Coordinates of C-alpha atoms (C1' of nucleotides) in Angstrom, one line a residue:
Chain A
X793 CA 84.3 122.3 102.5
X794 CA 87.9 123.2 101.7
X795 CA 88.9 122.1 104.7
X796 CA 88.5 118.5 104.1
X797 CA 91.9 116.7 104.4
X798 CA 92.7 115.4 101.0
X799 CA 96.0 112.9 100.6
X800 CA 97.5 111.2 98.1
X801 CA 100.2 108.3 97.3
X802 CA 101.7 108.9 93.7
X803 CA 104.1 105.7 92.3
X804 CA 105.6 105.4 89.7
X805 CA 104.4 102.0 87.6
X806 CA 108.4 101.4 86.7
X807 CA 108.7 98.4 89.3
X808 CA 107.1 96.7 92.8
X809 CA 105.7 98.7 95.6
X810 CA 108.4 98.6 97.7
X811 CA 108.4 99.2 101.3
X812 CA 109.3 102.9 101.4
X813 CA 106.9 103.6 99.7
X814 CA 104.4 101.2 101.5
X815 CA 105.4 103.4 104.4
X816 CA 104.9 106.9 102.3
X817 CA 101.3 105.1 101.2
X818 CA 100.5 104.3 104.9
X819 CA 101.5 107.4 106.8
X820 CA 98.7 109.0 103.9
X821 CA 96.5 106.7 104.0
X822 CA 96.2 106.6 108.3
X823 CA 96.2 110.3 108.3
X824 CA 92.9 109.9 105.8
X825 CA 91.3 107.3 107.9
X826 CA 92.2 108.7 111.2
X827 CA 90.5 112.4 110.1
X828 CA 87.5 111.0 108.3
X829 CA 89.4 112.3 105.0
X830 CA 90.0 110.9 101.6
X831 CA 92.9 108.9 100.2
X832 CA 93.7 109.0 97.0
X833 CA 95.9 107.1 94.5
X834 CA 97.5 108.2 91.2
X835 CA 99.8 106.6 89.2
X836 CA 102.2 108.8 87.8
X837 CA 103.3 107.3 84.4
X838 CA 104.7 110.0 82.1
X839 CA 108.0 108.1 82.0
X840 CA 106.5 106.2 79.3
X841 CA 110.2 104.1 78.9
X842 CA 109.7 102.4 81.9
X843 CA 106.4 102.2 83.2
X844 CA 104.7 99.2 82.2
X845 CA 101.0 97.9 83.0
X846 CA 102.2 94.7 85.0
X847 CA 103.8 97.0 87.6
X848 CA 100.6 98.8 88.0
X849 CA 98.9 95.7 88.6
X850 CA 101.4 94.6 90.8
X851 CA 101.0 97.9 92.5
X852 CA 97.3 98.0 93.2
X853 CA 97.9 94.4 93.8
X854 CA 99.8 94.8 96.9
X855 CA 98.1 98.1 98.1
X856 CA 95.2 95.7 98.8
X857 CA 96.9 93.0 100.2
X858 CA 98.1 95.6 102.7
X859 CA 94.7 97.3 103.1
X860 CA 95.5 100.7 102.0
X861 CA 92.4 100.9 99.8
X862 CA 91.9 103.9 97.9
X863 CA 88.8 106.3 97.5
X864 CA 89.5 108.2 94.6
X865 CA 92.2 106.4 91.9
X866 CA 92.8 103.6 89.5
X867 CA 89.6 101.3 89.2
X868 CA 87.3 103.3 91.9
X869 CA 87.5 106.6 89.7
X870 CA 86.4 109.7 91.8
X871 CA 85.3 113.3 90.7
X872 CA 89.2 114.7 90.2
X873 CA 89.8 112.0 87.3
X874 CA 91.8 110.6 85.3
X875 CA 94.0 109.2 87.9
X876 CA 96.5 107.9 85.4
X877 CA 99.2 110.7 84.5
X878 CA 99.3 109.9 80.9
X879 CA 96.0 110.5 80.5
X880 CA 96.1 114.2 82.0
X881 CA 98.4 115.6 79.3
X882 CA 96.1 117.9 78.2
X883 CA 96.0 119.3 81.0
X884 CA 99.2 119.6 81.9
X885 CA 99.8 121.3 78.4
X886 CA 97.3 123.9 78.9
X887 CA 98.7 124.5 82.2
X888 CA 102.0 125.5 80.7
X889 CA 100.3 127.1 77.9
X890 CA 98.7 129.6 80.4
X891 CA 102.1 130.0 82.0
X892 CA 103.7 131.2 79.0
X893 CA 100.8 133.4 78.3
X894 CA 101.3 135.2 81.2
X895 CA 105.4 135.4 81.0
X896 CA 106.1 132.7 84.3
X897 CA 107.5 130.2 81.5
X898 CA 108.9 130.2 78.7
X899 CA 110.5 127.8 75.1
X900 CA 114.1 127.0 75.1
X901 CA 116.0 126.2 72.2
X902 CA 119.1 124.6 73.9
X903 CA 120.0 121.6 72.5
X904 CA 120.7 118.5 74.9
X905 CA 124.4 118.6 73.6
X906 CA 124.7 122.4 74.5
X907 CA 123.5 121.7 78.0
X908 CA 125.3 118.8 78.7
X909 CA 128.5 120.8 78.0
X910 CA 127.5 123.9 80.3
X911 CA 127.1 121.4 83.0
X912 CA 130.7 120.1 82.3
X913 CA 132.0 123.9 82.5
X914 CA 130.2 124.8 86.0
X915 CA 131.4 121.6 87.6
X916 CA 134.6 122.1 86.0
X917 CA 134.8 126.1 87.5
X918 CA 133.0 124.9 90.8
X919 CA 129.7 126.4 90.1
X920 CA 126.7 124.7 91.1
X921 CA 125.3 123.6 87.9
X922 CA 122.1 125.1 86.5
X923 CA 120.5 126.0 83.3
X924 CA 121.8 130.0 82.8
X925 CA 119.0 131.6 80.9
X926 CA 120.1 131.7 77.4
X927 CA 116.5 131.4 75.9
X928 CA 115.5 133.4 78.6
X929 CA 116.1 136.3 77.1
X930 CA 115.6 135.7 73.1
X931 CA 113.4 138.3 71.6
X932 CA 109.5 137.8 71.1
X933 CA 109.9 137.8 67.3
X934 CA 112.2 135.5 67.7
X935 CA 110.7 132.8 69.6
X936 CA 107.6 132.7 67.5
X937 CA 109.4 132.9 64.3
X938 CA 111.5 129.4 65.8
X939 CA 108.0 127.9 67.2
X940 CA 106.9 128.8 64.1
X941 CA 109.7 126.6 62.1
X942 CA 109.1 124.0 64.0
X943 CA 112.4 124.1 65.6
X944 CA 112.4 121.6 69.0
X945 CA 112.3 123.4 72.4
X946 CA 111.0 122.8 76.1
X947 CA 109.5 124.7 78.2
X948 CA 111.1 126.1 80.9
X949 CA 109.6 128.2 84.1
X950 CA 111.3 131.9 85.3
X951 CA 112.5 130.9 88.0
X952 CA 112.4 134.6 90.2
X953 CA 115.2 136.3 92.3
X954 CA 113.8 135.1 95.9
X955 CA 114.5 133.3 98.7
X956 CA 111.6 130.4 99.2
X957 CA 110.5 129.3 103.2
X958 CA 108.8 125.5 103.5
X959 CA 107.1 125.6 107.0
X960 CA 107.3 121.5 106.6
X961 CA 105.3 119.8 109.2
X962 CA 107.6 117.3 110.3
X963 CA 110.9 119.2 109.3
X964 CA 110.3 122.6 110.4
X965 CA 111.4 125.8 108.4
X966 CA 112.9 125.0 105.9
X967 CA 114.6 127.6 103.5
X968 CA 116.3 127.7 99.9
X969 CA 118.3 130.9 98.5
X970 CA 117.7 132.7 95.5
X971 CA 120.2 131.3 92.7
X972 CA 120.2 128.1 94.0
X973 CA 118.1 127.1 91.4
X974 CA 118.2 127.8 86.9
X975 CA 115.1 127.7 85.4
X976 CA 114.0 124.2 85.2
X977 CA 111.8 122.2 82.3
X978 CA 107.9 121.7 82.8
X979 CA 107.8 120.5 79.5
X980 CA 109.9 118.6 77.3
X981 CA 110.7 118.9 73.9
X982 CA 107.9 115.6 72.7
X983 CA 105.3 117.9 74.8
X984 CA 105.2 115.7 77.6
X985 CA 105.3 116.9 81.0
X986 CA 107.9 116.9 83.6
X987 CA 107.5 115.2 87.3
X988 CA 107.6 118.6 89.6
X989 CA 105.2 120.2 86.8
X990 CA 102.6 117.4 87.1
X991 CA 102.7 116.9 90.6
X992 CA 101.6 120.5 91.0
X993 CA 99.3 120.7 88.6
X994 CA 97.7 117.5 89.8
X995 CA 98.1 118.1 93.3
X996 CA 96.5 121.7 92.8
X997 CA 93.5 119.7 90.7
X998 CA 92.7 116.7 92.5
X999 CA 93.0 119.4 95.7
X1000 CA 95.6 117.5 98.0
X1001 CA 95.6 119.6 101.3
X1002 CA 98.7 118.1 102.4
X1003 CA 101.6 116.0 101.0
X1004 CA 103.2 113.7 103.0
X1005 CA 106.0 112.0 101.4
X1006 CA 110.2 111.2 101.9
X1007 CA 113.1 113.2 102.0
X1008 CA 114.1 112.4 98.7
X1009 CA 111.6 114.9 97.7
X1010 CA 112.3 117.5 99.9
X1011 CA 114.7 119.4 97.5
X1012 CA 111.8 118.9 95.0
X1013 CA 109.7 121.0 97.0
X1014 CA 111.7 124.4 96.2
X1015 CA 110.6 123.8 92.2
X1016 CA 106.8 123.1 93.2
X1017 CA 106.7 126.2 95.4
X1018 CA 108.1 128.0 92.7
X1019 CA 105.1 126.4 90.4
X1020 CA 102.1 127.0 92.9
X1021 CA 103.4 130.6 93.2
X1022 CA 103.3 131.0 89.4
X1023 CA 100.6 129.5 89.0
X1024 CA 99.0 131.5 91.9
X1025 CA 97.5 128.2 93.6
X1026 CA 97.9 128.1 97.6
X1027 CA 100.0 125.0 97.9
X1028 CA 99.1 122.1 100.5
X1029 CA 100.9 121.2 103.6
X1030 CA 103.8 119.4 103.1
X1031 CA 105.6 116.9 105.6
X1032 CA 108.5 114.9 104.8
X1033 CA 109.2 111.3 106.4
X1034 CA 112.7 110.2 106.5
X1035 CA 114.0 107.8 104.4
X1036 CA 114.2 104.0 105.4
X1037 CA 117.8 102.7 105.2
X1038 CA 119.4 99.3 104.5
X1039 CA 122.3 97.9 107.0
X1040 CA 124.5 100.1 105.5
X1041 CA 123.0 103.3 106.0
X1042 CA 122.0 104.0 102.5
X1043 CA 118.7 104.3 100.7
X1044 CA 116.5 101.0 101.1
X1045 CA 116.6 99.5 97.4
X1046 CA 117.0 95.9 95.8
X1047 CA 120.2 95.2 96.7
X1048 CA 119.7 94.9 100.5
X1049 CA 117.3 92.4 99.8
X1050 CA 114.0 91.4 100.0
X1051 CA 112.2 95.1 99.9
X1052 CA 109.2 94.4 97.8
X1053 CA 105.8 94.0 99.8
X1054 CA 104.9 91.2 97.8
X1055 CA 107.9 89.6 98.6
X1056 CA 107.1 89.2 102.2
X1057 CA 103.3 88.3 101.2
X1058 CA 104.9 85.5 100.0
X1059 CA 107.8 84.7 102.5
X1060 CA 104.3 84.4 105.2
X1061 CA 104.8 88.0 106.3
X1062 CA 100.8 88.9 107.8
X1063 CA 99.5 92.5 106.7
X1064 CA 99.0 93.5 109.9
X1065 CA 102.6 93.0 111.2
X1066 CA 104.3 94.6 108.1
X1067 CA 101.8 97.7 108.7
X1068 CA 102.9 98.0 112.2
X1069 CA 106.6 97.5 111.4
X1070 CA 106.4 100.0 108.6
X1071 CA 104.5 102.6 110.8
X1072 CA 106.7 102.2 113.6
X1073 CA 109.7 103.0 111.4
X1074 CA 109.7 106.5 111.6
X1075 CA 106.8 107.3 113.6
X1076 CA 105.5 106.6 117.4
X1077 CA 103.1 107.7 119.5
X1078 CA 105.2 109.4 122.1
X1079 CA 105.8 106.2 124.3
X1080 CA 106.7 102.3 124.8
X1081 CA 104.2 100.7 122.8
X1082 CA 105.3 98.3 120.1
X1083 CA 102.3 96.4 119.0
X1084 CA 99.4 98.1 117.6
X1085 CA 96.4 96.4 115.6
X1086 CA 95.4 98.6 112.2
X1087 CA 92.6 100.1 113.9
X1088 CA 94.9 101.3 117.1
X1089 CA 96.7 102.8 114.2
X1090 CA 94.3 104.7 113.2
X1091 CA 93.3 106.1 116.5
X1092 CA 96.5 106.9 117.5
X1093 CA 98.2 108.4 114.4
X1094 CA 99.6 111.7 114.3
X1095 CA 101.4 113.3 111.5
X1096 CA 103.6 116.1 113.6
X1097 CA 105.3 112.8 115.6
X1098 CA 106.7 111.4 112.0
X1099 CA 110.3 111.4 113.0
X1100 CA 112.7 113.9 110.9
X1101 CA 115.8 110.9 111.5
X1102 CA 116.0 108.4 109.0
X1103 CA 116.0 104.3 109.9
X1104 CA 117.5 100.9 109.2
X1105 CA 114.8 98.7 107.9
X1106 CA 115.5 95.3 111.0
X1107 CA 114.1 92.5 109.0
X1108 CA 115.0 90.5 112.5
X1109 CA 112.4 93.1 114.3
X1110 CA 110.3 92.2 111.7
X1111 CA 110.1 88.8 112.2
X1112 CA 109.4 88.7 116.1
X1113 CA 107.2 91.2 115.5
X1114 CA 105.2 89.3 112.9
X1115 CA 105.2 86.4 115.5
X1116 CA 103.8 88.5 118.1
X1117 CA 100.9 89.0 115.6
X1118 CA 100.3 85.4 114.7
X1119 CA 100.5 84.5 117.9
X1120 CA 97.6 86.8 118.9
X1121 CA 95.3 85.7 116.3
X1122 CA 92.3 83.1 116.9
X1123 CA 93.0 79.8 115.5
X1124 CA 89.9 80.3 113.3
X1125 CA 91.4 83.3 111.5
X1126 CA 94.9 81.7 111.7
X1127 CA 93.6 78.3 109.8
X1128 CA 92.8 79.8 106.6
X1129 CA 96.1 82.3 106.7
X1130 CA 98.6 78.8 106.8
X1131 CA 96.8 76.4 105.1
X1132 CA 98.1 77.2 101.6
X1133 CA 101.7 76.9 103.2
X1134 CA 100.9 73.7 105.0
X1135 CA 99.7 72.2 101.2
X1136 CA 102.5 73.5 99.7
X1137 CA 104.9 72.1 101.9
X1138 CA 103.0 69.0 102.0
X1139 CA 101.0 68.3 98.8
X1140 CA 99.9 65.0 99.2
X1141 CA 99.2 64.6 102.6
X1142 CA 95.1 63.9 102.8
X1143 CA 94.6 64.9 106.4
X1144 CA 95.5 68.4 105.6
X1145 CA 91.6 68.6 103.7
X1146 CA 90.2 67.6 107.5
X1147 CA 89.1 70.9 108.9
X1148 CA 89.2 69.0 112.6
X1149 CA 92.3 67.7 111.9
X1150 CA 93.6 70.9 110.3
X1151 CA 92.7 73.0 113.2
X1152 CA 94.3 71.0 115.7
X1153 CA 97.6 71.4 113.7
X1154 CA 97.8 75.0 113.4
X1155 CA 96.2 75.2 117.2
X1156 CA 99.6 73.1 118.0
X1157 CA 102.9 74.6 115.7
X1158 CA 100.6 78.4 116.1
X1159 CA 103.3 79.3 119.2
X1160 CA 106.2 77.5 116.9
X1161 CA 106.0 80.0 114.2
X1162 CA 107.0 83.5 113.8
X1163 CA 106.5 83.5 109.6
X1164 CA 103.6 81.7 108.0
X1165 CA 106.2 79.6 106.0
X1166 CA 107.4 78.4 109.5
X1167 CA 104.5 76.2 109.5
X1168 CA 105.5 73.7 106.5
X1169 CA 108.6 72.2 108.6
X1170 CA 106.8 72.4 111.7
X1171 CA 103.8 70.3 110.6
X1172 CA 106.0 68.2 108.6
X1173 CA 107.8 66.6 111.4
X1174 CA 104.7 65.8 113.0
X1175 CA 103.1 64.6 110.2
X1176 CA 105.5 62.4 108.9
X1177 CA 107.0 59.6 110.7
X1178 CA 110.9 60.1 110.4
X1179 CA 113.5 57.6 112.0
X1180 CA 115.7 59.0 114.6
X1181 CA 117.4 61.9 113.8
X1182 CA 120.6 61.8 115.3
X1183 CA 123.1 58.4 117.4
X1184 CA 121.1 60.3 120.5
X1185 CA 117.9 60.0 119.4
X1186 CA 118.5 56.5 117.9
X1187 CA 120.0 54.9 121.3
X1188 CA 117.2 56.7 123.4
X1189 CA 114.6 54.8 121.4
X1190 CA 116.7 51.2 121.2
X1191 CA 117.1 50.4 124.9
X1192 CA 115.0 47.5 126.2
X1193 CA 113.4 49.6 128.8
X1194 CA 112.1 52.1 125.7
X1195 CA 111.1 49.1 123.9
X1196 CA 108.9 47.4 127.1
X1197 CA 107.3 51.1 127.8
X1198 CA 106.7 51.3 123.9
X1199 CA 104.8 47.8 123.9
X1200 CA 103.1 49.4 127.2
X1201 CA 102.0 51.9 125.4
X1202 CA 100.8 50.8 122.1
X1203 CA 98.7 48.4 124.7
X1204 CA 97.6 51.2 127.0
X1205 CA 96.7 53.3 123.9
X1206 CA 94.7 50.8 122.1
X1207 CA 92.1 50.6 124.9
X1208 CA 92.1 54.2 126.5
X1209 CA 89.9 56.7 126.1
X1210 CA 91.6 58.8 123.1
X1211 CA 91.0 62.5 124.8
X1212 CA 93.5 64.3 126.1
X1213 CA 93.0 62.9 129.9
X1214 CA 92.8 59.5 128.5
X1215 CA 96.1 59.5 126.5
X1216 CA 97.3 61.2 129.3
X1217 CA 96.7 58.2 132.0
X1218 CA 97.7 55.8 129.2
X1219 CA 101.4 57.4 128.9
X1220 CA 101.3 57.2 133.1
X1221 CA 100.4 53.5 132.7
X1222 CA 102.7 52.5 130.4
X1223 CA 105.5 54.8 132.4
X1224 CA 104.6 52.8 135.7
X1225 CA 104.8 49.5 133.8
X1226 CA 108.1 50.1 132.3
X1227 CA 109.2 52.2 135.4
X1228 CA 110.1 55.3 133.4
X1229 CA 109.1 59.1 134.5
X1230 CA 109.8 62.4 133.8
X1231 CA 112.0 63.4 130.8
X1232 CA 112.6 59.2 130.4
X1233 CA 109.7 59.0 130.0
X1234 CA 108.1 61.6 127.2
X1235 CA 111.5 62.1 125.8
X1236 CA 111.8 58.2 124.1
X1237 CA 108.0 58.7 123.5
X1238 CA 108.5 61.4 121.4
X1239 CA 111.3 60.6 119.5
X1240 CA 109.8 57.3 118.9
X1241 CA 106.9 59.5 117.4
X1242 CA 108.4 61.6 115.5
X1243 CA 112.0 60.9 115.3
X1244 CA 113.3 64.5 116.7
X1245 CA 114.4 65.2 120.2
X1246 CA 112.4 68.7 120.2
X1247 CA 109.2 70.1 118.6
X1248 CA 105.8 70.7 119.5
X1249 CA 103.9 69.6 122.4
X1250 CA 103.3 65.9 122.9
X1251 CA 99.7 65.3 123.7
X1252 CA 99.1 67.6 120.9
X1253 CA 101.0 65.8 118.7
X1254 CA 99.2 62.7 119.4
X1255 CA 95.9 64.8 119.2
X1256 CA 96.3 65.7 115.5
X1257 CA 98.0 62.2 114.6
X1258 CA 95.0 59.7 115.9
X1259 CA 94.8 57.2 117.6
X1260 CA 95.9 54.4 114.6
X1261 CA 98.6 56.2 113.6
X1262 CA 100.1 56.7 117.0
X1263 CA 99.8 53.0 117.7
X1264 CA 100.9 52.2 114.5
X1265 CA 104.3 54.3 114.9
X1266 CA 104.6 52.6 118.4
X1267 CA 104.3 49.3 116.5
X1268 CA 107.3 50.3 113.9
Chain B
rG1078 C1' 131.5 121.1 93.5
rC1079 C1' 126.7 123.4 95.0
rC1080 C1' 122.0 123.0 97.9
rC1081 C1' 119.1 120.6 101.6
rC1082 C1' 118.2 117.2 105.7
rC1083 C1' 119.8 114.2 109.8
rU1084 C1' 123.0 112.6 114.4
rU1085 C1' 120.6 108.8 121.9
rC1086 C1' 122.7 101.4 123.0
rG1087 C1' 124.8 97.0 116.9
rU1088 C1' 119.3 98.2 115.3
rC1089 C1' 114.1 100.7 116.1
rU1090 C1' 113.2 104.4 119.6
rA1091 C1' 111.4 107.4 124.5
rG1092 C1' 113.1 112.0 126.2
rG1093 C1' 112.4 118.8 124.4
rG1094 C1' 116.7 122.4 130.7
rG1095 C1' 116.7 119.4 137.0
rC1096 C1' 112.1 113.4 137.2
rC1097 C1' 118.1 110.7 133.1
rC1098 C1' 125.4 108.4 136.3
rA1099 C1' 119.3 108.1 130.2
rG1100 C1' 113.7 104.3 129.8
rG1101 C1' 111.4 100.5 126.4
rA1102 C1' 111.9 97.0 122.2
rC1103 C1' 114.8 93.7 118.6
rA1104 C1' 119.3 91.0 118.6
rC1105 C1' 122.9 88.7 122.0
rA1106 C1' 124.2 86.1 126.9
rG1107 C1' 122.7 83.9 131.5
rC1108 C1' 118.8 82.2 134.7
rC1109 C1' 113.6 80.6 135.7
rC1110 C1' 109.4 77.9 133.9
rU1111 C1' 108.9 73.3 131.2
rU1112 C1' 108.8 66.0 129.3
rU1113 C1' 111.9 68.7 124.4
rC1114 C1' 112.2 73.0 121.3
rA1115 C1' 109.7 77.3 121.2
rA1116 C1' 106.6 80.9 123.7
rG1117 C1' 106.6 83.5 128.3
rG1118 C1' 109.1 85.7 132.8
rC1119 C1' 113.6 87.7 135.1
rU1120 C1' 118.7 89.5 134.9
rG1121 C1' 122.9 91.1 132.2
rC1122 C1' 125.4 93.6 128.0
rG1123 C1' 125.0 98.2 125.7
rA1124 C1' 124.1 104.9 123.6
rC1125 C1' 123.4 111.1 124.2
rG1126 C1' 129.3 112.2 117.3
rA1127 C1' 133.3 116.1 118.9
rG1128 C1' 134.6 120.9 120.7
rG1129 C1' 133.1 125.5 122.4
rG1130 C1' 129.4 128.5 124.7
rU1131 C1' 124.4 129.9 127.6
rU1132 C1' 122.8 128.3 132.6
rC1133 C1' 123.2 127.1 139.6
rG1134 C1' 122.2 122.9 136.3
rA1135 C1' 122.3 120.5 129.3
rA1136 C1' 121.0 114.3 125.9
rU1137 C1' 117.7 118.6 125.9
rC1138 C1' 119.1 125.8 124.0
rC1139 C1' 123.1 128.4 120.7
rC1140 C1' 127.6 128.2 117.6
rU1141 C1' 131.5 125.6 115.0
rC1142 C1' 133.4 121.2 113.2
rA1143 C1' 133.0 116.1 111.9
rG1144 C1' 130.2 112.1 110.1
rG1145 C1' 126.0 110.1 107.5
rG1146 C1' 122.2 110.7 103.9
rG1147 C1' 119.4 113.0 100.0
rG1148 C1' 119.0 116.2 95.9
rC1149 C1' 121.3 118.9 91.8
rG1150 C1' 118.1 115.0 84.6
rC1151 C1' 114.1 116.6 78.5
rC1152 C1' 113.9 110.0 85.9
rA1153 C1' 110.0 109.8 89.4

RNA sequence: GCCCCCUUCGUCUAGGGGCCCAGGACACAGCCCUUUCAAGGCUGCGACGAGGGUUCGAAUCCCUCAGGGGGCGCCA
């Protein structure tokens, strides 16, 4: 029963979900899926200055946009509730209540000011800078008599004389000296609980049998082994992922750009592209492949081939590899994805509400497009009728030989069989009549169509703009 | 300053003693295909951080150095 695997991703409300931690959620949430296990999400908001309820909904927003859904967590509940950190303070306090009980933790008097200027000596003499026991060893008497006066305090753990080992799954042994470390807060002085305090206490709760998360969080791990040992809980598995870099090799954050998921919801990034990206950036399977669908994810996911090296988030990698994704997708799925672009970048065009016409659109700019936002100039050149865009374009459409095979073809059009063979015999026609072939011949045709020298295949072109208009263009 | 992690083409990476004078992908360049632009195909460009070991043999194992990153908070 205990051996069920158990994950967890654990934000902080205090902004987007950005995609490091998209990655973080992912790598959990595959592993849960992949071993028939269960994924849980908890929001850790005991930094009551800066989280705020919109970034929560912005968070679970996004997590289902990706498909990372959750079995235990905000909105689903599950038996290891609440999953909100500020509602677990009890909890937490009668955690640390047991640990001073039983002598692993104790109150410190220390004032901020005091601290802050012990830190300034160490640094000052070299030292590495940790809290030096002071309160460690007042008196009983005295503690309870200053507890009892209502004087401030924390609470801080003992912090013993040993070395600690992490056997990290994607890491290896890892190991962290004695004295490297003072005895640090679980507590603080308005009784609300410190980040390494509630992730073990909630991790050892909610029963998490392995924590996969980033490097930043590796150091971290030192304190919670410290916690899990006083508190005499078995701690998970751990494994820590990398960190995903910006172009200049430092930690992914705003200022390299767009790095919030729902950023590239927007900018007509698909989910499944952006999960394949993200899991490719600091995993693989051992071999060449590049393109995997969700479900291939799934199957082929392994935790011990996380990669220990860090990477540079290539938004141009993204891109081609979001194209190779649209690409592969049946128009029928692919229609409903664009559309909303297509009306945005063309509000008042009416054909745009005919499914027939509509499908034929996104059937002809699908290979043009690597984004969804792609799709809005794409359709616009076809849809609206643009003079020449350039002197090249302009002469290649003014000569009298255009102008006969134009006349040609207006004629040739108006009576032909409007199907793609019949168009198709129509341009021949008109390209016999005016003695034009080859690139003389499509290339006036379709500038006289649509104005531009390049863009997407003519027949379909004329498919999606009808008969009418065509002629009508011809006629201009 | 102290602690921890990392180091293969510009970027993502394969590789784990001989299969590697290092393979794939993005980007870039050229060619092919093609009525255009894309897409696709082919070719090219391009890397084992440095120095010492170990070994018949090292990108792969060991040591040192260097570089990069992360952490060191009453943030998470």
């Amino acid at each position: 029963m205990s051996q069920q695997v158990r994950v967890r991703f654990a934000p902080s409300p205090t902004g987007y979900l950005h995609v490091g931690g998209a990655r973080t959620a992912l790598f959990n949430w595959l592993y849960a899926r992949k071993t028939g296990g269960k994924f849980i999400l908890r929001i850790e908001d005991t930094d009551v200055e800066r989280s705020t309820q919109e970034s929560v909904d912005g968070l679970l927003r996004d997590m289902k946009w990706l498909g990372l859904t959750w079995d235990e967590g905000p909105e689903v509940g599950g038996p290891h509730g609440p999953y909100y950190q500020s509602q677990r303070l009890h909890i937490y306090q009668e955690y640390a209540r047991r640990l001073v009980a039983n002598g692993a933790a104790y109150p410190c008097f220390c004032s901020e000011e005091e601290l802050e200027a012990k830190r300034q000596k160490a640094e000052e003499e070299h030292r590495s800078v940790h809290y030096d026991g002071t309160c460690r060893r007042l008196s009983k008497e005295e503690v309870d008599r200053r507890v009892a006066a209502g004087e401030p305090h924390v609470i801080r753990v003992k912090v013993p004389e040993k070395d600690y080992v992490l056997e990290d799954l994607v890491r290896g042994r890892v190991e962290w000296k004695a004295e490297t470390l003072g005895d640090f807060i679980i507590l603080r002085s308005s009784g609300m609980p410190v980040y390494n305090f509630c992730v073990v206490v909630d991790d050892a709760d909610m029963q998490i049998s392995h924590v996969v998360r980033a490097e930043e969080h590796l150091t971290n791990t030192h304190r919670q082994l410290i916690l899990y040992e006083a508190l005499g809980i078995k701690p998970p598995v751990f494994g820590h992922a990398s960190l995903i870099l910006g172009e200049d090799k430092s930690k992914l954050s705003k200022r390299h750009g767009a790095t919030a998921v729902g950023q590239y919801a927007i900018d007509g990034f698909l989910r499944e592209a952006l999960i394949n990206f993200l899991a490719l950036l600091g995993w693989n399977e051992g071999n060449d492949r590049e393109i995997y669908s969700v479900e291939e994810l799934i199957e082929c996911f392994a935790l011990e081939r996380i990669s220990k090296s860090p990477g540079v988030f290539d938004h141009n990698k993204l891109i081609w590899m979001n194209g190779q994704h649209l690409r592969a997708l049946p128009v029928e799925k692919l229609v409903p994805l664009v559309e909303p672009f297509l009306k945005n970048a063309l509000p008042d065009d009416r054909r745009l509400d005919n499914p027939e016409i509509l499908r034929k659109l996104v059937e002809l700019i699908q290979i043009k497009m690597n984004v969804l936002t792609d799709a809005g100039p794409v359709a616009e050149s076809v849809l609206r009728a643009s003079p020449p865009e350039n002197e090249e374009a302009a002469a290649m459409i003014a000569t009298d030989k255009s102008k006969a095979l134009f006349a040609a073809l207006a004629e040739e059009f108006a009576k032909c069989e409007w199907v793609r063979d019949g168009y198709n015999a129509a341009i021949k026609a008109a390209g016999k009549t005016a003695e034009a072939k080859g690139k003389d011949l499509f290339m006036p045709i379709r500038v006289k169509i649509t104005g531009s020298c390049h863009g997407p295949e003519l027949v379909g072109i004329l498919d999606v703009l009808g008969r009418d208009e065509v002629i009508n263009r011809l006629k201009s």
